[in-house]
Every structure is written in C-alpha cells, then in structure tokens.
Amino acid sequence: MVSTMKTAKFAIGQVVRHRLFPFRGIIFDVDPQFANTDEWYEAIPADVRPRKDQPFYHLLAENSETEYIAYVSEQNLLEDQSGEPVRHPQIKEMFDKKPDGGYQPKRQSRH
C-alpha cells in the first residue's frame, strides 16, 4: 500500500500568515491530513474550500481586532516574514521566545 500522506511544509513554532485572509499566527499543532468535522469543512464556501489531502495546522492566531485559535490548510498558509511578534495570550504557555525573534516549543518535563 502506497501512502499519499504529505510531509508538513511548516513547523511547530513557525509564524505564518493566511494567503487569503488578514490573519497570522504561530503553529502549535499539525494534522498530517484533515482531521476536523465534515460540518466544519462544508461550512467553508466552495470557492475557497481547501483540499483535505494535505496537512492542516492549528494556529495561535491574531488579526487586527482579536486573538483566537485557527485551523488552516497548508495551501492557505505562507511564511510570515514581517518579524513582528505575535500577541496571542497563550504564547507564553506553549513557547519560549528565541534570540532571533522566533518561537520554540517549551520543553515538557516527563516523570
């Protein structure tokens, strides 16, 4: 059996922006392929609905008005090269700031 699962283009901790809509965020989780509900998927207008056979990313997202969690397909993401920090309130729970301005997942202690 040949796997058609794709390798994720973006990494946890990477800052990305949406290709079509005015928001950006930090990736905190990756689904190798679509893992949300059909109801969620069908609610996306058909003319902008992404393919399911690609990685999807959970983001600590922000736009000019608010912060939230977003679930976005790889085809709709671009690397954010603004260098601006992300202001989402959950960042400090999940990430440490790197000297270069990027974000590194916090180390989890294991017992």
Coordinates of C-alpha atoms in Angstrom, one line a residue:
M1 CA 0.0 0.0 0.0
V2 CA 1.4 3.4 -1.0
S3 CA 0.9 6.3 1.4
T4 CA -0.3 9.5 -0.1
M5 CA 0.3 11.4 3.2
K6 CA 2.3 14.6 2.6
T7 CA 5.1 15.9 4.8
A8 CA 4.3 19.2 6.5
K9 CA 5.9 22.2 4.9
F10 CA 5.7 24.3 8.1
A11 CA 6.9 23.6 11.6
I12 CA 5.6 24.0 15.2
G13 CA 6.7 27.4 16.4
Q14 CA 6.8 28.9 12.9
V15 CA 5.0 32.2 12.3
V16 CA 2.7 32.1 9.3
R17 CA 0.0 34.2 7.6
H18 CA -3.1 33.3 5.7
R19 CA -2.9 33.5 2.0
L20 CA -6.4 35.0 1.5
F21 CA -7.5 36.5 4.8
P22 CA -5.8 39.1 7.1
F23 CA -4.6 37.0 10.0
R24 CA -1.3 35.4 11.1
G25 CA -0.2 33.1 13.9
I26 CA 2.2 30.6 15.4
I27 CA 1.7 26.9 14.6
F28 CA 1.2 24.8 17.7
D29 CA -0.1 21.5 16.2
V30 CA 0.0 19.8 12.8
D31 CA -2.6 17.3 11.4
P32 CA -0.9 15.3 8.5
Q33 CA -4.2 15.5 6.8
F34 CA -7.7 16.9 7.5
A35 CA -8.9 15.8 11.0
N36 CA -11.8 18.2 11.6
T37 CA -15.5 17.6 11.2
D38 CA -17.3 17.4 7.9
E39 CA -19.7 20.1 9.2
W40 CA -16.7 22.4 9.7
Y41 CA -15.4 21.6 6.2
E42 CA -18.8 22.1 4.5
A43 CA -19.2 25.5 6.2
I44 CA -16.3 26.9 4.1
P45 CA -17.5 28.5 0.9
A46 CA -16.9 26.1 -2.0
D47 CA -14.9 28.7 -4.0
V48 CA -12.2 28.9 -1.2
R49 CA -12.6 25.4 0.3
P50 CA -9.2 23.7 0.6
R51 CA -8.4 20.1 -0.4
K52 CA -8.5 17.6 2.5
D53 CA -5.4 15.6 1.3
Q54 CA -2.8 17.9 2.8
P55 CA -1.5 18.9 6.2
F56 CA -3.7 21.2 8.3
Y57 CA -2.3 23.4 11.1
H58 CA -3.6 24.7 14.4
L59 CA -2.5 28.3 15.0
L60 CA -2.5 30.7 17.9
A61 CA -3.9 33.3 15.5
E62 CA -4.5 37.0 15.5
N63 CA -6.0 39.7 13.3
S64 CA -6.2 43.4 13.8
E65 CA -9.1 43.0 16.3
T66 CA -8.6 39.8 18.3
E67 CA -6.7 36.6 19.1
Y68 CA -8.1 33.1 18.6
I69 CA -7.3 29.5 17.5
A70 CA -7.4 28.8 13.8
Y71 CA -7.3 25.6 11.8
V72 CA -5.8 26.2 8.4
S73 CA -4.8 24.1 5.4
E74 CA -1.2 24.2 4.2
Q75 CA -2.3 25.6 0.8
N76 CA -3.6 28.7 2.5
L77 CA -0.5 29.5 4.5
L78 CA 2.6 31.5 3.8
E79 CA 5.6 32.1 5.9
D80 CA 5.3 35.4 7.8
Q81 CA 8.4 37.4 7.2
S82 CA 7.3 40.6 9.0
G83 CA 9.5 39.9 12.0
E84 CA 6.7 41.3 14.2
P85 CA 5.9 39.4 17.4
V86 CA 2.6 37.6 17.7
R87 CA 0.5 38.9 20.6
H88 CA -1.7 35.8 21.4
P89 CA -2.2 35.4 25.2
Q90 CA -1.4 31.6 25.1
I91 CA 2.1 32.0 23.6
K92 CA 3.8 32.0 27.0
E93 CA 2.1 28.7 27.9
M94 CA 3.4 26.9 24.8
F95 CA 6.5 28.7 23.6
D96 CA 9.7 30.3 24.6
K97 CA 11.0 33.3 22.6
K98 CA 14.2 32.6 20.7
P99 CA 17.0 35.2 20.4
D100 CA 16.2 35.6 16.7
G101 CA 12.6 36.5 17.5
G102 CA 11.2 33.2 16.6
Y103 CA 9.3 30.7 18.8
Q104 CA 10.5 27.4 20.3
P105 CA 8.1 24.9 21.9
K106 CA 8.6 24.8 25.7
R107 CA 10.3 21.6 26.9
Q108 CA 7.9 19.3 28.7
S109 CA 9.1 17.6 31.8
R110 CA 8.5 13.9 32.0
H111 CA 8.3 12.0 35.2

